[in-house]
Amino acid sequence: QQQVKQSPQSLIVQKGGISIINCAYENTAFDYFPWYQQFPGKGPALLIAIRPDVSEKKEGRFTISFNKSAKQFSLHIMDSQPGDSATYFCAASWSAGANNLFFGTGTRLTVIP
Amino acid sequence: NAGVMQNPRHLVRRRGQEARLRCSPMKGHSHVYWYRQLPEEGLKFMVYLQKENIIDESGMPKERFSAEFPKEGPSILRIQQVVRGDSAAYFCASSPGPLGQQNTEAFFGQGTRLTVV
């Protein structure tokens, strides 16, 4: 059973555009939601993370929007650049006794010049 | 400050051989996690260890797979009698404390790509 569902599977965006990746979860115990960026042949790197005490978190061109009632969260990449082309994974975990992260299936983003 | 170091980066094994994957966590990190990534899929949790202890191995296959994190040295993921289906990228992550605590993040290594021929 996939604990975190991610869409779309792939995304093509023009340079300067906004990339939006969505994730949904079922387990209401989740209270930590990170996003990871992975380039080919590399390990996932933490990009930005949010906890449900806020509905939005922004770091540079990257923003997480969180909707607790809908159990959804999304990553927005503003002014997308070719260097942003990578696979993005959302994940979720919980604070109390968390042992691991539950990952989405990934979104392959391609930013075309 | 070196990140999480995994070796080897690539490993080729024939069916039936043993594979040993090593992970040295970041300095100051005593919590280690192993994940497996199949092509075009997300990462799947395998096992969580602290020094000398396996805390959660709920994601480990029941047979042929084992993990350790000794008092000295790296964490080892061991796969005995490998089969074609074991071909995947295996990632190790480390954290300074249990995940979920405020400001506790997991940092990943570059992975070991295992190919079983």
PDB file of C-alpha atoms in Angstrom:
ATOM      1  CA  GLN A   1       0.000   0.000   0.000  1.00  0.00           C
ATOM      2  CA  GLN A   2       1.422   3.329  -1.085  1.00  0.00           C
ATOM      3  CA  GLN A   3       1.339   5.611   1.951  1.00  0.00           C
ATOM      4  CA  VAL A   4       2.137   8.728  -0.067  1.00  0.00           C
ATOM      5  CA  LYS A   5       0.749   9.235  -3.564  1.00  0.00           C
ATOM      6  CA  GLN A   6       2.577  11.592  -5.893  1.00  0.00           C
ATOM      7  CA  SER A   7       1.621  13.150  -9.219  1.00  0.00           C
ATOM      8  CA  PRO A   8       2.376  13.747 -11.977  1.00  0.00           C
ATOM      9  CA  GLN A   9       4.839  11.025 -12.857  1.00  0.00           C
ATOM     10  CA  SER A  10       6.599  13.350 -15.283  1.00  0.00           C
ATOM     11  CA  LEU A  11       6.429  17.052 -15.970  1.00  0.00           C
ATOM     12  CA  ILE A  12       7.807  19.269 -18.711  1.00  0.00           C
ATOM     13  CA  VAL A  13       7.979  22.995 -18.061  1.00  0.00           C
ATOM     14  CA  GLN A  14       9.400  25.875 -20.039  1.00  0.00           C
ATOM     15  CA  LYS A  15      12.229  27.878 -18.544  1.00  0.00           C
ATOM     16  CA  GLY A  16      10.802  30.603 -16.348  1.00  0.00           C
ATOM     17  CA  GLY A  17       7.561  28.749 -15.743  1.00  0.00           C
ATOM     18  CA  ILE A  18       6.127  27.317 -12.530  1.00  0.00           C
ATOM     19  CA  SER A  19       6.524  23.614 -11.769  1.00  0.00           C
ATOM     20  CA  ILE A  20       3.902  22.107  -9.486  1.00  0.00           C
ATOM     21  CA  ILE A  21       4.118  18.629  -7.978  1.00  0.00           C
ATOM     22  CA  ASN A  22       1.381  17.248  -5.765  1.00  0.00           C
ATOM     23  CA  CYS A  23       1.324  14.661  -3.004  1.00  0.00           C
ATOM     24  CA  ALA A  24      -1.465  13.163  -0.925  1.00  0.00           C
ATOM     25  CA  TYR A  25      -1.352  11.017   2.182  1.00  0.00           C
ATOM     26  CA  GLU A  26      -3.771   8.987   4.280  1.00  0.00           C
ATOM     27  CA  ASN A  27      -2.072   8.562   7.638  1.00  0.00           C
ATOM     28  CA  THR A  28      -3.151  11.473   9.846  1.00  0.00           C
ATOM     29  CA  ALA A  29      -0.248  10.719  12.193  1.00  0.00           C
ATOM     30  CA  PHE A  30       2.180  12.122   9.626  1.00  0.00           C
ATOM     31  CA  ASP A  31       3.526  15.475  10.744  1.00  0.00           C
ATOM     32  CA  TYR A  32       6.751  15.905   8.823  1.00  0.00           C
ATOM     33  CA  PHE A  33       6.777  16.380   5.057  1.00  0.00           C
ATOM     34  CA  PRO A  34      10.112  16.752   3.261  1.00  0.00           C
ATOM     35  CA  TRP A  35      10.844  17.050  -0.429  1.00  0.00           C
ATOM     36  CA  TYR A  36      13.938  15.501  -1.941  1.00  0.00           C
ATOM     37  CA  GLN A  37      15.666  16.279  -5.235  1.00  0.00           C
ATOM     38  CA  GLN A  38      17.580  13.544  -7.010  1.00  0.00           C
ATOM     39  CA  PHE A  39      19.856  13.917 -10.024  1.00  0.00           C
ATOM     40  CA  PRO A  40      20.737  10.855 -12.131  1.00  0.00           C
ATOM     41  CA  GLY A  41      23.335   8.706 -10.427  1.00  0.00           C
ATOM     42  CA  LYS A  42      23.105  10.646  -7.176  1.00  0.00           C
ATOM     43  CA  GLY A  43      21.398  10.178  -3.854  1.00  0.00           C
ATOM     44  CA  PRO A  44      18.313  12.155  -2.839  1.00  0.00           C
ATOM     45  CA  ALA A  45      19.124  15.551  -1.365  1.00  0.00           C
ATOM     46  CA  LEU A  46      16.801  17.308   1.055  1.00  0.00           C
ATOM     47  CA  LEU A  47      15.304  20.349  -0.647  1.00  0.00           C
ATOM     48  CA  ILE A  48      12.737  21.752   1.744  1.00  0.00           C
ATOM     49  CA  ALA A  49      10.495  20.403   4.492  1.00  0.00           C
ATOM     50  CA  ILE A  50       7.365  21.477   6.318  1.00  0.00           C
ATOM     51  CA  ARG A  51       5.528  20.585   9.504  1.00  0.00           C
ATOM     52  CA  PRO A  52       1.737  21.022   9.743  1.00  0.00           C
ATOM     53  CA  ASP A  53       1.852  23.987  12.105  1.00  0.00           C
ATOM     54  CA  VAL A  54       2.207  26.191   9.013  1.00  0.00           C
ATOM     55  CA  SER A  55       0.373  26.106   5.680  1.00  0.00           C
ATOM     56  CA  GLU A  56       3.242  27.335   3.553  1.00  0.00           C
ATOM     57  CA  LYS A  57       7.007  27.444   3.629  1.00  0.00           C
ATOM     58  CA  LYS A  58       9.188  29.247   1.134  1.00  0.00           C
ATOM     59  CA  GLU A  59      12.904  28.941   0.513  1.00  0.00           C
ATOM     60  CA  GLY A  60      14.144  30.856  -2.479  1.00  0.00           C
ATOM     61  CA  ARG A  61      12.297  29.665  -5.566  1.00  0.00           C
ATOM     62  CA  PHE A  62      10.875  26.615  -3.760  1.00  0.00           C
ATOM     63  CA  THR A  63       7.596  26.698  -1.859  1.00  0.00           C
ATOM     64  CA  ILE A  64       5.690  23.954  -0.053  1.00  0.00           C
ATOM     65  CA  SER A  65       1.952  24.418   0.324  1.00  0.00           C
ATOM     66  CA  PHE A  66       0.259  22.249   2.932  1.00  0.00           C
ATOM     67  CA  ASN A  67      -3.458  21.527   3.271  1.00  0.00           C
ATOM     68  CA  LYS A  68      -4.039  19.558   6.449  1.00  0.00           C
ATOM     69  CA  SER A  69      -7.788  19.059   5.988  1.00  0.00           C
ATOM     70  CA  ALA A  70      -7.316  17.686   2.484  1.00  0.00           C
ATOM     71  CA  LYS A  71      -4.204  15.723   3.509  1.00  0.00           C
ATOM     72  CA  GLN A  72      -2.309  17.147   0.574  1.00  0.00           C
ATOM     73  CA  PHE A  73       0.916  19.023   0.083  1.00  0.00           C
ATOM     74  CA  SER A  74       2.626  20.354  -2.978  1.00  0.00           C
ATOM     75  CA  LEU A  75       5.940  21.697  -4.190  1.00  0.00           C
ATOM     76  CA  HIS A  76       6.028  24.815  -6.332  1.00  0.00           C
ATOM     77  CA  ILE A  77       9.188  25.761  -8.197  1.00  0.00           C
ATOM     78  CA  MET A  78       9.010  29.343  -9.377  1.00  0.00           C
ATOM     79  CA  ASP A  79      11.023  30.614 -12.353  1.00  0.00           C
ATOM     80  CA  SER A  80      11.999  27.031 -13.234  1.00  0.00           C
ATOM     81  CA  GLN A  81      15.474  26.619 -14.689  1.00  0.00           C
ATOM     82  CA  PRO A  82      17.072  23.839 -16.771  1.00  0.00           C
ATOM     83  CA  GLY A  83      19.280  23.085 -13.768  1.00  0.00           C
ATOM     84  CA  ASP A  84      16.126  22.144 -11.850  1.00  0.00           C
ATOM     85  CA  SER A  85      15.652  19.150 -14.158  1.00  0.00           C
ATOM     86  CA  ALA A  86      15.723  16.190 -11.789  1.00  0.00           C
ATOM     87  CA  THR A  87      13.434  13.701 -10.080  1.00  0.00           C
ATOM     88  CA  TYR A  88      11.554  15.056  -7.084  1.00  0.00           C
ATOM     89  CA  PHE A  89      10.257  12.895  -4.266  1.00  0.00           C
ATOM     90  CA  CYS A  90       7.830  13.871  -1.571  1.00  0.00           C
ATOM     91  CA  ALA A  91       7.959  11.980   1.697  1.00  0.00           C
ATOM     92  CA  ALA A  92       6.201  11.827   5.032  1.00  0.00           C
ATOM     93  CA  SER A  93       6.928  10.720   8.540  1.00  0.00           C
ATOM     94  CA  TRP A  94       5.729  11.281  12.082  1.00  0.00           C
ATOM     95  CA  SER A  95       7.392  12.677  15.176  1.00  0.00           C
ATOM     96  CA  ALA A  96       6.600  10.069  17.760  1.00  0.00           C
ATOM     97  CA  GLY A  97       8.900   7.119  17.308  1.00  0.00           C
ATOM     98  CA  ALA A  98       9.379   7.651  13.590  1.00  0.00           C
ATOM     99  CA  ASN A  99      11.762   5.117  12.133  1.00  0.00           C
ATOM    100  CA  ASN A 100      11.643   5.937   8.482  1.00  0.00           C
ATOM    101  CA  LEU A 101      10.347   8.111   5.688  1.00  0.00           C
ATOM    102  CA  PHE A 102       7.547   7.033   3.378  1.00  0.00           C
ATOM    103  CA  PHE A 103       8.335   8.201  -0.130  1.00  0.00           C
ATOM    104  CA  GLY A 104       6.149   9.031  -3.099  1.00  0.00           C
ATOM    105  CA  THR A 105       6.970   7.421  -6.424  1.00  0.00           C
ATOM    106  CA  GLY A 106       8.710  10.489  -7.804  1.00  0.00           C
ATOM    107  CA  THR A 107       8.185  13.121 -10.487  1.00  0.00           C
ATOM    108  CA  ARG A 108      10.662  13.508 -13.289  1.00  0.00           C
ATOM    109  CA  LEU A 109      10.873  17.220 -14.061  1.00  0.00           C
ATOM    110  CA  THR A 110      12.324  18.478 -17.322  1.00  0.00           C
ATOM    111  CA  VAL A 111      12.765  22.210 -17.788  1.00  0.00           C
ATOM    112  CA  ILE A 112      13.267  23.117 -21.415  1.00  0.00           C
ATOM    113  CA  PRO A 113      15.142  26.285 -22.408  1.00  0.00           C
TER     114      PRO A 113
ATOM    115  CA  ASN B   1      32.580  17.644   6.860  1.00  0.00           C
ATOM    116  CA  ALA B   2      32.094  14.646   4.608  1.00  0.00           C
ATOM    117  CA  GLY B   3      28.564  13.559   3.877  1.00  0.00           C
ATOM    118  CA  VAL B   4      27.232  10.030   4.032  1.00  0.00           C
ATOM    119  CA  MET B   5      29.748   7.800   2.284  1.00  0.00           C
ATOM    120  CA  GLN B   6      28.707   4.621   0.554  1.00  0.00           C
ATOM    121  CA  ASN B   7      30.896   2.101  -1.177  1.00  0.00           C
ATOM    122  CA  PRO B   8      31.203   0.618  -3.575  1.00  0.00           C
ATOM    123  CA  ARG B   9      29.294   2.911  -5.944  1.00  0.00           C
ATOM    124  CA  HIS B  10      28.699   0.068  -8.355  1.00  0.00           C
ATOM    125  CA  LEU B  11      28.717  -3.631  -7.601  1.00  0.00           C
ATOM    126  CA  VAL B  12      28.228  -6.517 -10.007  1.00  0.00           C
ATOM    127  CA  ARG B  13      27.533  -9.964  -8.628  1.00  0.00           C
ATOM    128  CA  ARG B  14      26.643 -13.261 -10.223  1.00  0.00           C
ATOM    129  CA  ARG B  15      23.530 -15.055  -9.050  1.00  0.00           C
ATOM    130  CA  GLY B  16      24.239 -16.918  -5.846  1.00  0.00           C
ATOM    131  CA  GLN B  17      27.103 -14.705  -4.705  1.00  0.00           C
ATOM    132  CA  GLU B  18      27.083 -12.426  -1.688  1.00  0.00           C
ATOM    133  CA  ALA B  19      26.881  -8.644  -1.841  1.00  0.00           C
ATOM    134  CA  ARG B  20      28.223  -6.391   0.917  1.00  0.00           C
ATOM    135  CA  LEU B  21      27.296  -2.730   0.870  1.00  0.00           C
ATOM    136  CA  ARG B  22      28.977  -0.268   3.223  1.00  0.00           C
ATOM    137  CA  CYS B  23      27.769   2.997   4.664  1.00  0.00           C
ATOM    138  CA  SER B  24      29.685   5.472   6.806  1.00  0.00           C
ATOM    139  CA  PRO B  25      27.286   8.003   8.328  1.00  0.00           C
ATOM    140  CA  MET B  26      27.981  11.683   8.630  1.00  0.00           C
ATOM    141  CA  LYS B  27      30.191  12.665  11.526  1.00  0.00           C
ATOM    142  CA  GLY B  28      28.156  12.870  14.700  1.00  0.00           C
ATOM    143  CA  HIS B  29      25.291  10.784  13.311  1.00  0.00           C
ATOM    144  CA  SER B  30      24.445   7.580  15.137  1.00  0.00           C
ATOM    145  CA  HIS B  31      21.220   6.699  13.308  1.00  0.00           C
ATOM    146  CA  VAL B  32      21.425   4.865   9.990  1.00  0.00           C
ATOM    147  CA  TYR B  33      18.677   3.905   7.541  1.00  0.00           C
ATOM    148  CA  TRP B  34      18.850   1.695   4.463  1.00  0.00           C
ATOM    149  CA  TYR B  35      16.510   2.171   1.509  1.00  0.00           C
ATOM    150  CA  ARG B  36      16.130   0.336  -1.773  1.00  0.00           C
ATOM    151  CA  GLN B  37      15.188   2.030  -5.018  1.00  0.00           C
ATOM    152  CA  LEU B  38      14.025   0.040  -8.000  1.00  0.00           C
ATOM    153  CA  PRO B  39      14.152   1.663 -11.456  1.00  0.00           C
ATOM    154  CA  GLU B  40      11.474   4.331 -11.920  1.00  0.00           C
ATOM    155  CA  GLU B  41      10.249   3.872  -8.347  1.00  0.00           C
ATOM    156  CA  GLY B  42      10.509   5.691  -5.070  1.00  0.00           C
ATOM    157  CA  LEU B  43      12.645   4.639  -2.156  1.00  0.00           C
ATOM    158  CA  LYS B  44      11.435   1.812   0.048  1.00  0.00           C
ATOM    159  CA  PHE B  45      12.506   1.601   3.668  1.00  0.00           C
ATOM    160  CA  MET B  46      14.443  -1.509   4.625  1.00  0.00           C
ATOM    161  CA  VAL B  47      16.022  -1.142   8.059  1.00  0.00           C
ATOM    162  CA  TYR B  48      16.857   1.391  10.766  1.00  0.00           C
ATOM    163  CA  LEU B  49      19.875   0.932  13.019  1.00  0.00           C
ATOM    164  CA  GLN B  50      21.633   2.682  15.818  1.00  0.00           C
ATOM    165  CA  LYS B  51      25.089   1.737  16.981  1.00  0.00           C
ATOM    166  CA  GLU B  52      25.115  -2.025  17.640  1.00  0.00           C
ATOM    167  CA  ASN B  53      21.314  -2.234  17.540  1.00  0.00           C
ATOM    168  CA  ILE B  54      18.688  -2.965  14.915  1.00  0.00           C
ATOM    169  CA  ILE B  55      15.738  -0.773  15.798  1.00  0.00           C
ATOM    170  CA  ASP B  56      13.336  -1.523  12.954  1.00  0.00           C
ATOM    171  CA  GLU B  57      13.799  -4.101  10.220  1.00  0.00           C
ATOM    172  CA  SER B  58      10.199  -4.211   9.086  1.00  0.00           C
ATOM    173  CA  GLY B  59      11.170  -3.458   5.474  1.00  0.00           C
ATOM    174  CA  MET B  60      13.801  -6.158   5.174  1.00  0.00           C
ATOM    175  CA  PRO B  61      13.044  -9.314   3.208  1.00  0.00           C
ATOM    176  CA  LYS B  62      12.798 -12.224   5.615  1.00  0.00           C
ATOM    177  CA  GLU B  63      15.564 -14.220   3.990  1.00  0.00           C
ATOM    178  CA  ARG B  64      19.042 -13.527   2.628  1.00  0.00           C
ATOM    179  CA  PHE B  65      19.168  -9.886   3.833  1.00  0.00           C
ATOM    180  CA  SER B  66      20.867  -8.707   7.004  1.00  0.00           C
ATOM    181  CA  ALA B  67      22.250  -5.447   8.342  1.00  0.00           C
ATOM    182  CA  GLU B  68      24.577  -4.383  11.109  1.00  0.00           C
ATOM    183  CA  PHE B  69      26.014  -1.197  12.525  1.00  0.00           C
ATOM    184  CA  PRO B  70      28.927  -2.155  14.768  1.00  0.00           C
ATOM    185  CA  LYS B  71      30.419  -0.015  17.486  1.00  0.00           C
ATOM    186  CA  GLU B  72      33.382   0.685  15.231  1.00  0.00           C
ATOM    187  CA  GLY B  73      33.250   0.949  11.481  1.00  0.00           C
ATOM    188  CA  PRO B  74      30.561   1.414   8.866  1.00  0.00           C
ATOM    189  CA  SER B  75      27.098  -0.029   8.655  1.00  0.00           C
ATOM    190  CA  ILE B  76      26.913  -3.087   6.419  1.00  0.00           C
ATOM    191  CA  LEU B  77      23.978  -4.317   4.360  1.00  0.00           C
ATOM    192  CA  ARG B  78      24.567  -7.904   3.399  1.00  0.00           C
ATOM    193  CA  ILE B  79      22.674  -9.823   0.740  1.00  0.00           C
ATOM    194  CA  GLN B  80      23.382 -13.512   0.517  1.00  0.00           C
ATOM    195  CA  GLN B  81      22.782 -15.677  -2.558  1.00  0.00           C
ATOM    196  CA  VAL B  82      21.772 -12.720  -4.693  1.00  0.00           C
ATOM    197  CA  VAL B  83      19.116 -13.089  -7.372  1.00  0.00           C
ATOM    198  CA  ARG B  84      18.292 -10.924 -10.398  1.00  0.00           C
ATOM    199  CA  GLY B  85      15.472  -9.265  -8.506  1.00  0.00           C
ATOM    200  CA  ASP B  86      17.961  -7.828  -6.022  1.00  0.00           C
ATOM    201  CA  SER B  87      19.316  -5.527  -8.738  1.00  0.00           C
ATOM    202  CA  ALA B  88      18.574  -2.020  -7.514  1.00  0.00           C
ATOM    203  CA  ALA B  89      20.108   1.083  -6.048  1.00  0.00           C
ATOM    204  CA  TYR B  90      20.627   0.840  -2.307  1.00  0.00           C
ATOM    205  CA  PHE B  91      20.781   4.087  -0.394  1.00  0.00           C
ATOM    206  CA  CYS B  92      21.942   4.732   3.105  1.00  0.00           C
ATOM    207  CA  ALA B  93      20.858   7.758   5.109  1.00  0.00           C
ATOM    208  CA  SER B  94      21.966   9.024   8.492  1.00  0.00           C
ATOM    209  CA  SER B  95      20.636  11.440  11.064  1.00  0.00           C
ATOM    210  CA  PRO B  96      21.888  12.816  14.381  1.00  0.00           C
ATOM    211  CA  GLY B  97      18.756  11.683  16.198  1.00  0.00           C
ATOM    212  CA  PRO B  98      15.494   9.887  15.505  1.00  0.00           C
ATOM    213  CA  LEU B  99      13.549  11.186  12.535  1.00  0.00           C
ATOM    214  CA  GLY B 100      10.612  13.352  13.419  1.00  0.00           C
ATOM    215  CA  GLN B 101      12.370  15.324  16.116  1.00  0.00           C
ATOM    216  CA  GLN B 102      12.537  19.032  15.444  1.00  0.00           C
ATOM    217  CA  ASN B 103      15.443  19.917  13.170  1.00  0.00           C
ATOM    218  CA  THR B 104      16.403  16.272  12.667  1.00  0.00           C
ATOM    219  CA  GLU B 105      16.883  15.596   8.991  1.00  0.00           C
ATOM    220  CA  ALA B 106      18.027  12.521   7.118  1.00  0.00           C
ATOM    221  CA  PHE B 107      20.949  12.914   4.731  1.00  0.00           C
ATOM    222  CA  PHE B 108      21.467  10.377   1.970  1.00  0.00           C
ATOM    223  CA  GLY B 109      24.577   8.907   0.454  1.00  0.00           C
ATOM    224  CA  GLN B 110      25.078   8.532  -3.291  1.00  0.00           C
ATOM    225  CA  GLY B 111      24.005   4.921  -3.242  1.00  0.00           C
ATOM    226  CA  THR B 112      25.354   1.580  -4.350  1.00  0.00           C
ATOM    227  CA  ARG B 113      24.020   0.292  -7.629  1.00  0.00           C
ATOM    228  CA  LEU B 114      23.886  -3.477  -7.458  1.00  0.00           C
ATOM    229  CA  THR B 115      23.599  -5.438 -10.660  1.00  0.00           C
ATOM    230  CA  VAL B 116      23.073  -9.174 -10.488  1.00  0.00           C
ATOM    231  CA  VAL B 117      24.016 -11.012 -13.664  1.00  0.00           C
TER     232      VAL B 117
END
